[in-house]
Short mmCIF file of N, CA and C in Angstrom, two decimals:
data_model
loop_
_atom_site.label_atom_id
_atom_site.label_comp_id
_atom_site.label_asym_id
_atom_site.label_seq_id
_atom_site.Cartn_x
_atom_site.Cartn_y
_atom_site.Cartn_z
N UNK A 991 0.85 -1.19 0.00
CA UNK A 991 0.00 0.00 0.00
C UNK A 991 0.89 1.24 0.00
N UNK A 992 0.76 1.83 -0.75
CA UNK A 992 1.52 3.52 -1.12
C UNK A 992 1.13 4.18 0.06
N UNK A 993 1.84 4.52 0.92
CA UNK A 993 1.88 5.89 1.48
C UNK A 993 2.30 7.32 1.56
N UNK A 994 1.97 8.43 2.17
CA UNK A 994 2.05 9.69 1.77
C UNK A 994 2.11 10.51 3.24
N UNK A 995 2.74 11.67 3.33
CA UNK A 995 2.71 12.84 3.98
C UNK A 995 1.59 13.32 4.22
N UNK A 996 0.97 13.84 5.44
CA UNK A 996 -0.39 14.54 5.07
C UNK A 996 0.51 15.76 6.46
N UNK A 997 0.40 16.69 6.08
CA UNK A 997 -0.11 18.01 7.29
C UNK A 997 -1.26 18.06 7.97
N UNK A 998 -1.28 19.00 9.20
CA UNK A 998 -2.33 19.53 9.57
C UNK A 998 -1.88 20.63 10.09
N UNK A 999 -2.34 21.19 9.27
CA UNK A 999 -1.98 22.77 9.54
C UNK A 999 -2.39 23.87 10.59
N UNK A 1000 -3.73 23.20 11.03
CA UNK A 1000 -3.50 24.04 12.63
C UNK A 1000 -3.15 23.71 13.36
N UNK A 1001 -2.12 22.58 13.42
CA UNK A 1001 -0.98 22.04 14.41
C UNK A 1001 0.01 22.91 14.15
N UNK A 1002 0.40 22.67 13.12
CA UNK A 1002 1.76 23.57 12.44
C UNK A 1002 1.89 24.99 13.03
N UNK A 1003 2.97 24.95 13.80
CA UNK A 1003 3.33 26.91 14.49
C UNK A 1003 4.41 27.23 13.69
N UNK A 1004 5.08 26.66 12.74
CA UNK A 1004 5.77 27.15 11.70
C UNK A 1004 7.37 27.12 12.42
N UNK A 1005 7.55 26.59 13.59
CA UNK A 1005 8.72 26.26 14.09
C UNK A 1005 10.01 25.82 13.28
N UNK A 1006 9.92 25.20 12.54
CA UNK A 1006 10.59 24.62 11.47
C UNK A 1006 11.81 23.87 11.93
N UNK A 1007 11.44 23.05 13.13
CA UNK A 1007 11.97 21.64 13.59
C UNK A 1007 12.08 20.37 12.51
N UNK A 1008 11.02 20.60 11.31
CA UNK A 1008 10.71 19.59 10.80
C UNK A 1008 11.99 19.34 9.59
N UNK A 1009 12.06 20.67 9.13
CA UNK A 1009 13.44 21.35 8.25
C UNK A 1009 14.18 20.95 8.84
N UNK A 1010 14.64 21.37 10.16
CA UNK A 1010 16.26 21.04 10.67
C UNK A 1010 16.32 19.22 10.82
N UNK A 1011 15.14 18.67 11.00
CA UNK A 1011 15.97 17.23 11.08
C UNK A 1011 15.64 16.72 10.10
N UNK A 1012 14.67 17.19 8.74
CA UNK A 1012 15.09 16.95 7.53
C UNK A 1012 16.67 17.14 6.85
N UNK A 1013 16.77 17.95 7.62
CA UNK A 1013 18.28 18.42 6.64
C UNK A 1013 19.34 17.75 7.36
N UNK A 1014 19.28 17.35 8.42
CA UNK A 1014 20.18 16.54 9.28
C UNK A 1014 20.36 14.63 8.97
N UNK A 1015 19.13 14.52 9.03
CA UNK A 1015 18.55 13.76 8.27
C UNK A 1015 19.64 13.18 6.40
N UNK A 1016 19.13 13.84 6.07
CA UNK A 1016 19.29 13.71 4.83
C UNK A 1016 21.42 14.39 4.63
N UNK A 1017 21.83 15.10 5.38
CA UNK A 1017 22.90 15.89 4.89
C UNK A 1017 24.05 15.93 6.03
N UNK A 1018 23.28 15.26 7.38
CA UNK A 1018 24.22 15.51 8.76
C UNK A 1018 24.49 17.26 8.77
N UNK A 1019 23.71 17.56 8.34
CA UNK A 1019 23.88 19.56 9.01
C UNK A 1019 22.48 19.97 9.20
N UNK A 1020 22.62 20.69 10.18
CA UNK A 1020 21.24 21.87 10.70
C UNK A 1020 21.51 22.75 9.53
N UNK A 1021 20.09 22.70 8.61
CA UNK A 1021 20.66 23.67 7.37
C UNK A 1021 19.07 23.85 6.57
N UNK A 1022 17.79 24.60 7.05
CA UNK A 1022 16.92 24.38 6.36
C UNK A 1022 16.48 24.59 5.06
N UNK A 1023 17.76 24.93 4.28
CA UNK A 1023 17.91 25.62 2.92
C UNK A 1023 17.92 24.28 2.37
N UNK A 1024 18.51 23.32 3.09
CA UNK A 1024 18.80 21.73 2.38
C UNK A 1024 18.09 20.61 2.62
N UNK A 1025 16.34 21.00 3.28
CA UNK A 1025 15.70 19.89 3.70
C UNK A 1025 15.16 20.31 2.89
N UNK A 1026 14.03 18.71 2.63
CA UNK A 1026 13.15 18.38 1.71
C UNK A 1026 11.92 18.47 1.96
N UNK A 1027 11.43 19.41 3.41
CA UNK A 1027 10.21 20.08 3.81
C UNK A 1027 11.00 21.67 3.82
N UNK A 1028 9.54 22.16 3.25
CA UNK A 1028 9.84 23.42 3.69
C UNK A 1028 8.56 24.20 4.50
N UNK A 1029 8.53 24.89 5.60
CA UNK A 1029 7.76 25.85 5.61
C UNK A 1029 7.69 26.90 5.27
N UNK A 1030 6.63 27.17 4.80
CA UNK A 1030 5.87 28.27 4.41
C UNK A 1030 5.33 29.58 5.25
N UNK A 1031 5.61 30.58 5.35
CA UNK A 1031 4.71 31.61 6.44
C UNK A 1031 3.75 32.63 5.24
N UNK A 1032 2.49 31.89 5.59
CA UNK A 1032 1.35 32.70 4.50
C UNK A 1032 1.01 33.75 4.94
N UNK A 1033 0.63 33.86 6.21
CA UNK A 1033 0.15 35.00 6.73
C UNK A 1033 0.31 34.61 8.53
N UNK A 1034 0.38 35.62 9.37
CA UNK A 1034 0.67 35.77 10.47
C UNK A 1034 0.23 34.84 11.00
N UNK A 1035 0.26 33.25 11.76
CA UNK A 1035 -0.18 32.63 12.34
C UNK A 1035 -1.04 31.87 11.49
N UNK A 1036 -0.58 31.61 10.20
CA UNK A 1036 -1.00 30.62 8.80
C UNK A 1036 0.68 29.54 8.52
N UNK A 1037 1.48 28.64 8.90
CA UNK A 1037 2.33 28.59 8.93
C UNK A 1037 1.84 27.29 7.88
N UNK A 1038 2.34 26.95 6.70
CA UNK A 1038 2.23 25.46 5.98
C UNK A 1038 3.26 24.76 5.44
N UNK A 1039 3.34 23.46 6.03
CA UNK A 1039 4.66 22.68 5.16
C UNK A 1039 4.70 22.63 3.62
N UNK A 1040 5.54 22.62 2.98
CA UNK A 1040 5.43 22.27 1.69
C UNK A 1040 6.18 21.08 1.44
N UNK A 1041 5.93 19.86 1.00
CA UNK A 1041 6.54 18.68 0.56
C UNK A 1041 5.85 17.82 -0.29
N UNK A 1042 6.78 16.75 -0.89
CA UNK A 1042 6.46 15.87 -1.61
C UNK A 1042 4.98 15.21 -1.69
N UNK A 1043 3.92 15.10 -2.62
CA UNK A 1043 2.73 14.03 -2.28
C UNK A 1043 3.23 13.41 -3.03
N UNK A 1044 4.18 12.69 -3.73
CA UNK A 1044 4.69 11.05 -4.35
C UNK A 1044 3.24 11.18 -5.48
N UNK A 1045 3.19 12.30 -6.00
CA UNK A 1045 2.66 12.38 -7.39
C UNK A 1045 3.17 11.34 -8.29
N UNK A 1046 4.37 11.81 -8.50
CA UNK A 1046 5.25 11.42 -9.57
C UNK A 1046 5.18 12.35 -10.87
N UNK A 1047 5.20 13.18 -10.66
CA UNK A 1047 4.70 14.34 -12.19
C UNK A 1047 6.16 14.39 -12.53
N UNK A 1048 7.23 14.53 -11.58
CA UNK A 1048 8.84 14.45 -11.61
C UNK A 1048 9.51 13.72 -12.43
N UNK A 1049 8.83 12.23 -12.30
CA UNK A 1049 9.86 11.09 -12.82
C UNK A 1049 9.74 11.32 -14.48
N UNK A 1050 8.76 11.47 -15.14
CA UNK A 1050 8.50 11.94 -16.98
C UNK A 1050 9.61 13.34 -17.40
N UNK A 1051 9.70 13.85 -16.10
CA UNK A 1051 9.98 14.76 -16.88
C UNK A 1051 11.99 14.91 -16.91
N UNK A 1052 12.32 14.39 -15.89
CA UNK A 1052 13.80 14.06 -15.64
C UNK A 1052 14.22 13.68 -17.19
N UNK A 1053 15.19 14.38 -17.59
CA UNK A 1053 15.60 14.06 -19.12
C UNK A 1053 17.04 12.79 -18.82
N UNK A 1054 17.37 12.68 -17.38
CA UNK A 1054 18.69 11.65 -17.08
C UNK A 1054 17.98 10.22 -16.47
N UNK A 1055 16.72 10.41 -16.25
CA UNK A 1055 15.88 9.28 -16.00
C UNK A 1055 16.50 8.82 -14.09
N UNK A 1056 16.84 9.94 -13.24
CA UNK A 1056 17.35 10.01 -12.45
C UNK A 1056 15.94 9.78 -11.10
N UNK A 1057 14.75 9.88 -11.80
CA UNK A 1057 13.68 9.88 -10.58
C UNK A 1057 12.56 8.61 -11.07
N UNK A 1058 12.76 7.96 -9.87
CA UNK A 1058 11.90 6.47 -9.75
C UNK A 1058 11.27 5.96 -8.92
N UNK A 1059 10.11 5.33 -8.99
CA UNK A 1059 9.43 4.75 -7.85
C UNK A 1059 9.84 3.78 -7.48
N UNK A 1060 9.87 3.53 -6.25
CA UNK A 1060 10.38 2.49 -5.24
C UNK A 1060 9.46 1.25 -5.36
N UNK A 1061 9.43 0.51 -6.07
CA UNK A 1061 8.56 -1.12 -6.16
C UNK A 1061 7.78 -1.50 -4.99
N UNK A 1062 8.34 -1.19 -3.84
CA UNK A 1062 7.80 -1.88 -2.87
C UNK A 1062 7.16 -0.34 -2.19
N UNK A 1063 7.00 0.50 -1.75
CA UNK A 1063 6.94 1.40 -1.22
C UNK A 1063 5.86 2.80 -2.03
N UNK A 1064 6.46 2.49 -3.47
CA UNK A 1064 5.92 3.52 -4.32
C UNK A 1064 6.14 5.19 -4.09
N UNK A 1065 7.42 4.83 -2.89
CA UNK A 1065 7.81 6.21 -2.82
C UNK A 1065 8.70 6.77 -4.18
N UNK A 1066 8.85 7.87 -4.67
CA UNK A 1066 9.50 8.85 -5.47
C UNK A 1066 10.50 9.05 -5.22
N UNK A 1067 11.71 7.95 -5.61
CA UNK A 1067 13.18 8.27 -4.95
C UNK A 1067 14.10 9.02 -6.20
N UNK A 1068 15.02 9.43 -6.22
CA UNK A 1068 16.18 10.27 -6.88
C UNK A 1068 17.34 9.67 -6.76
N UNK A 1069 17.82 9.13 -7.87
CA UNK A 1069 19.11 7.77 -8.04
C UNK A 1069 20.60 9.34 -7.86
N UNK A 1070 20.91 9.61 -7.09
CA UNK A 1070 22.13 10.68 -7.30
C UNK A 1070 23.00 10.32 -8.29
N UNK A 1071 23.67 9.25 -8.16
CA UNK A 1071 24.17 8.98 -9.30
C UNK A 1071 24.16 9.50 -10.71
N UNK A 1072 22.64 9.29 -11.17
CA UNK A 1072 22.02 9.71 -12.56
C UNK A 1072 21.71 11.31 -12.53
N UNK A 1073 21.47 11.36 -11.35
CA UNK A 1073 20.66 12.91 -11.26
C UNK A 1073 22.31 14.15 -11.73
N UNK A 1074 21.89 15.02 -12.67
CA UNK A 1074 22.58 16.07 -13.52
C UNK A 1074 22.66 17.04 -12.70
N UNK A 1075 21.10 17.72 -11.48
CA UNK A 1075 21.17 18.32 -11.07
C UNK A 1075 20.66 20.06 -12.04
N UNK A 1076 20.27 19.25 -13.28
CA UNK A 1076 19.25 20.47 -14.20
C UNK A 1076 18.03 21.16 -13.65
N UNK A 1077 17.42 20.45 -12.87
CA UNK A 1077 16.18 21.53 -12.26
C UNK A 1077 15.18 20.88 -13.05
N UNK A 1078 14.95 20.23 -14.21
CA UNK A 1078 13.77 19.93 -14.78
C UNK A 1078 12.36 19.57 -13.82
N UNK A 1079 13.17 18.55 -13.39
CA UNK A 1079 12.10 17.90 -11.88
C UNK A 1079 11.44 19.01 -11.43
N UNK A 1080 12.50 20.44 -11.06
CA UNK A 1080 11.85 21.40 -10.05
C UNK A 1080 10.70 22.04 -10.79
N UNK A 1081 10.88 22.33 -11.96
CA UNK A 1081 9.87 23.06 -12.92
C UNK A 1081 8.83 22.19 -13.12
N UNK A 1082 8.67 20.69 -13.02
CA UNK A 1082 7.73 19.75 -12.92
C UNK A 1082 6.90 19.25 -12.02
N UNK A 1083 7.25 20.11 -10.94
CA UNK A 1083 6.63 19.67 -9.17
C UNK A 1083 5.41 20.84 -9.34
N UNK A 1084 4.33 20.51 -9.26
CA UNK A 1084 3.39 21.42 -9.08
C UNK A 1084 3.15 21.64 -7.76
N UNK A 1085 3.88 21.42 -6.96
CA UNK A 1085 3.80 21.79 -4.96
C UNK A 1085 4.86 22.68 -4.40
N UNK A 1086 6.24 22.55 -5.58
CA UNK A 1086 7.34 23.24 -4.83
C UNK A 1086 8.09 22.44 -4.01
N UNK A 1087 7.71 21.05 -4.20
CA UNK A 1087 8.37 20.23 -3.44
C UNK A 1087 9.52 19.76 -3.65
N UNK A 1088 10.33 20.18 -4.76
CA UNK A 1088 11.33 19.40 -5.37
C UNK A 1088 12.31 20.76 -5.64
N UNK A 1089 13.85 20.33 -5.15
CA UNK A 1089 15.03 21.11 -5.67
C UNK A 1089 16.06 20.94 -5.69
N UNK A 1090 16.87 21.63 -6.06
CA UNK A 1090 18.54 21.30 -5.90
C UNK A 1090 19.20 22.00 -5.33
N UNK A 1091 19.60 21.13 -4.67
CA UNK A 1091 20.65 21.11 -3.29
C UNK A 1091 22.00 22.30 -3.73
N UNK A 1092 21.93 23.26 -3.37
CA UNK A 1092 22.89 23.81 -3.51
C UNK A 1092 24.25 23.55 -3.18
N UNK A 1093 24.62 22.67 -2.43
CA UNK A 1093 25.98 22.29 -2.02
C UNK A 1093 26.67 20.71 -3.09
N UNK A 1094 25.80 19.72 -3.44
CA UNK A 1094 25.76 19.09 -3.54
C UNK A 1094 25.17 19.08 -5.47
N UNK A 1095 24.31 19.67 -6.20
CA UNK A 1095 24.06 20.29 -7.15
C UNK A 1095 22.96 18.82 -6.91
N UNK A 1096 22.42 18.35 -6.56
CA UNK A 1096 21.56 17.13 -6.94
C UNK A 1096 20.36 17.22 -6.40
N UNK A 1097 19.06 16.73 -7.60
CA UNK A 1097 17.48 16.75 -6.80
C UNK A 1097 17.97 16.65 -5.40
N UNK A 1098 16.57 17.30 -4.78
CA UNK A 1098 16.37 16.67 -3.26
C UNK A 1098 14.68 16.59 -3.14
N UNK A 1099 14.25 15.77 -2.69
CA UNK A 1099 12.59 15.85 -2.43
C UNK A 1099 12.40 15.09 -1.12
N UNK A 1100 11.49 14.85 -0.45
CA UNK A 1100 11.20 14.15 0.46
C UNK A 1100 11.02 12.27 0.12
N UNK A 1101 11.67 11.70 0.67
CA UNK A 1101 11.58 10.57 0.26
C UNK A 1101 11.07 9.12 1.43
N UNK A 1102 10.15 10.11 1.99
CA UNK A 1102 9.40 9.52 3.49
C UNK A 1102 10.82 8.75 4.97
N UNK A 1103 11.47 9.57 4.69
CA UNK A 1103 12.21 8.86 5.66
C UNK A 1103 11.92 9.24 7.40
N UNK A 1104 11.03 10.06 7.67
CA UNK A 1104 10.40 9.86 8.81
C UNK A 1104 10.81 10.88 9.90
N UNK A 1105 12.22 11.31 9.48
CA UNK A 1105 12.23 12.78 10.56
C UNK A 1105 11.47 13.08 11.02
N UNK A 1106 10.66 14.20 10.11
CA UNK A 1106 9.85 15.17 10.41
C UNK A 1106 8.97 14.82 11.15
N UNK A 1107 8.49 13.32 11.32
CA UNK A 1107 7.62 13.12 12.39
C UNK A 1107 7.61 13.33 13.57
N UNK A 1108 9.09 13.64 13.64
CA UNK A 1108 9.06 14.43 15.11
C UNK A 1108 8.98 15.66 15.61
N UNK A 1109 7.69 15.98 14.62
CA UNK A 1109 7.43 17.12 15.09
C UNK A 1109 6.63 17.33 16.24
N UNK A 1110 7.36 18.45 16.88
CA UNK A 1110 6.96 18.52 18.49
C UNK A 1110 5.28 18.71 18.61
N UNK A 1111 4.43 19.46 17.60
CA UNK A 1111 3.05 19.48 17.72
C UNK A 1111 2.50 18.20 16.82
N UNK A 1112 3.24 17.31 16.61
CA UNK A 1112 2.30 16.13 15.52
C UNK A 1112 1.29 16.48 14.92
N UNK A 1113 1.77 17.79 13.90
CA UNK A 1113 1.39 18.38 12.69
C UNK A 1113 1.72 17.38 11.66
N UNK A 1114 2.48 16.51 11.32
CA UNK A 1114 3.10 15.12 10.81
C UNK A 1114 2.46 14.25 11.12
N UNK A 1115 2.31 13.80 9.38
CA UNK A 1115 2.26 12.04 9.57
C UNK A 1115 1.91 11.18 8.66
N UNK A 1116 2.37 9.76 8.43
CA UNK A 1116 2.38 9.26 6.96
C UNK A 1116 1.25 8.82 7.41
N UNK A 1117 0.26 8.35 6.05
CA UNK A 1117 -0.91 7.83 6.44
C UNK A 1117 -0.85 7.23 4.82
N UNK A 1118 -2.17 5.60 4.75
CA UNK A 1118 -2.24 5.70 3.35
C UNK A 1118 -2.80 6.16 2.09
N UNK A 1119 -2.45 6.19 0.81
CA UNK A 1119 -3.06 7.27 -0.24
C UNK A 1119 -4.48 7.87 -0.12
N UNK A 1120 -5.12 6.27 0.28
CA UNK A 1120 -6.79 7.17 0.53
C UNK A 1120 -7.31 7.40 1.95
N UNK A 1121 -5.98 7.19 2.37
CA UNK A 1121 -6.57 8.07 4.04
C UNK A 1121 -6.12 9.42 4.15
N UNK A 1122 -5.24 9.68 2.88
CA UNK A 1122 -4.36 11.16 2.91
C UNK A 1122 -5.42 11.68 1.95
N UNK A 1123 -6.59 11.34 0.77
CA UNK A 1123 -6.88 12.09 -0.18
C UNK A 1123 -8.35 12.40 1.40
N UNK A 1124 -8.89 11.66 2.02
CA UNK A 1124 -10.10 12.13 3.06
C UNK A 1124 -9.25 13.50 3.98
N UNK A 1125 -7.88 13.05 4.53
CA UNK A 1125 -6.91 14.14 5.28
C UNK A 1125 -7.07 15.24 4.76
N UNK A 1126 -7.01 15.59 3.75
CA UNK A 1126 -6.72 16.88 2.99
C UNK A 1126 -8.02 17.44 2.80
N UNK A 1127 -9.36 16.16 2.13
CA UNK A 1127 -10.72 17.19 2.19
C UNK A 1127 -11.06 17.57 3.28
N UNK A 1128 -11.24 16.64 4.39
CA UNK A 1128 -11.12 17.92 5.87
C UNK A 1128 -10.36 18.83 6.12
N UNK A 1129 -9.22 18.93 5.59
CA UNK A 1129 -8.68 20.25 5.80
C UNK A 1129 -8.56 21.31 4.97
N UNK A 1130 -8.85 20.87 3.72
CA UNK A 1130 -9.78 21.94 2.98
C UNK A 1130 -11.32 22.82 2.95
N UNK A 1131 -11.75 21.80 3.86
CA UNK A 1131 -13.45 21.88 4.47
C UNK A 1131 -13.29 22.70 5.76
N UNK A 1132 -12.38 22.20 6.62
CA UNK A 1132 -12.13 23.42 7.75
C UNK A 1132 -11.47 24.39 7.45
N UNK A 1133 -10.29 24.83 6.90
CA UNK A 1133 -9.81 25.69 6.05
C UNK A 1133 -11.26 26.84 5.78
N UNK A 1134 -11.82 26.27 4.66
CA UNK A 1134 -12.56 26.90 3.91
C UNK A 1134 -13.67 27.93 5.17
N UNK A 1135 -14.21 26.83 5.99
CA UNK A 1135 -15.15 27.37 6.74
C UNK A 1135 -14.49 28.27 8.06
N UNK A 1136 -13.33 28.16 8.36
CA UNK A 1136 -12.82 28.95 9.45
C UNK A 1136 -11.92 30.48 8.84
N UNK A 1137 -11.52 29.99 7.60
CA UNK A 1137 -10.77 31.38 7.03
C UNK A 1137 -11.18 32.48 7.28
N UNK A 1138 -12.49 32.83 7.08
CA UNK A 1138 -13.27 34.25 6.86
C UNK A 1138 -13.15 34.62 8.53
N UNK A 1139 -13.13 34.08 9.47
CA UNK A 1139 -13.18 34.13 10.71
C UNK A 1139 -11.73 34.49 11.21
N UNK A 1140 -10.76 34.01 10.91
CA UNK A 1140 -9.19 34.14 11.20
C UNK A 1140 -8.64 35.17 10.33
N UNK A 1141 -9.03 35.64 9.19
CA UNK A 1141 -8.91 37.30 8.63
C UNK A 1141 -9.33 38.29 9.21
N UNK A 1142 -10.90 38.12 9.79
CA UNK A 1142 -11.44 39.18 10.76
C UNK A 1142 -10.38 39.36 11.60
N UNK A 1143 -9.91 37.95 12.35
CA UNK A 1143 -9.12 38.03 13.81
C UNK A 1143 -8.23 39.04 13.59
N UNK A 1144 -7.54 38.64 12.31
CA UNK A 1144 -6.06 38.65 12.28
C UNK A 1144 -6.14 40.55 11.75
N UNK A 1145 -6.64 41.14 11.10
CA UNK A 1145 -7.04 42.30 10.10
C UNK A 1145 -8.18 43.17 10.71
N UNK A 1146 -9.02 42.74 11.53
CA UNK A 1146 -9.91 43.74 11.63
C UNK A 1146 -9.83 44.89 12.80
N UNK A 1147 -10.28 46.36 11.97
CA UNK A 1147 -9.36 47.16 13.29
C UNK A 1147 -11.10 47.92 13.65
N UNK A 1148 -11.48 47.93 14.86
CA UNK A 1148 -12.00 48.50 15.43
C UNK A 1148 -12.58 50.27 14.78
N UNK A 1149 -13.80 50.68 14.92
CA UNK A 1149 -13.47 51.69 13.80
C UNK A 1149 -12.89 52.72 15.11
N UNK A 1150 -12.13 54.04 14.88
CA UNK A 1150 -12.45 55.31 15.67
C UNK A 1150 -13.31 55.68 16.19
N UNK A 1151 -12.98 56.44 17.46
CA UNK A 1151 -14.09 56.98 18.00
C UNK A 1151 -13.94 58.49 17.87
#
């Protein structure tokens, strides 16, 4: 069974714990320029991860044939070896989830290795494909219905007296 990343974003305080042991993780350095989550700060107390959903929109478009699914797992891995380090992948990620490593010149994406789960608010967490596509319509459904309410909060000024 394929699994996937899901957020929850009103866990998320935008701490970006999840970055540093991604990048530790993946590179042995505290370096969130080089993890394969990123957060996002949308608006004041709107904080959202950005990472991999193991689309695969990546692997077609790699011209070194450097991005592949894992047989057993169906995760979206990146052979370094093959990888050129062209960016194609990055221009092919419709999430922003995918880049190159500036130190190293090679893709980097999330490749479920489980860091980030330690995130201190368990805003994280793998779940499977169709327990992540229900994850996301609730949080597009609360999203939707609490927004107009958290703009007032956040924006609305009292008139003069």
């Amino acid at each position: 069974m394929a699994r996937v990343l899901v957020a929850d974003n009103e866990l998320c305080t935008g701490c970006g714990i999840c970055e540093l042991l991604c990048s530790y993780a993946k590179f042995k350095v505290f370096n969130p320029r080089r993890a394969a989550i990123h957060v996002v700060k949308l608006e004041p107390g709107m904080d959202a991860p950005i990472f991999c959903t193991q689309c695969g929109l990546c692997i077609p478009a790699c011209p070194e044939g450097a991005l592949s699914r894992n047989p057993q797992t169906q995760v979206v891995v990146v052979d370094k070896e093959k990888c050129t380090g062209c960016g194609v992948c990055v221009l092919a990620c419709p999430y922003g989830a995918v880049h190159v490593d500036p130190v190293t010149n090679k893709a980097v994406k999330c490749e479920l290795c489980g860091y980030c789960l330690k995130c201190p608010q368990s805003a994280l967490k793998v779940v499977d494909v169709e327990e992540a596509v229900d994850w996301r319509r609730r949080n597009f459904a609360r999203a939707y219905t609490t927004a107009p309410q958290m703009f007032r909060k956040l924006w609305y000024k009292p008139p003069l007296k």
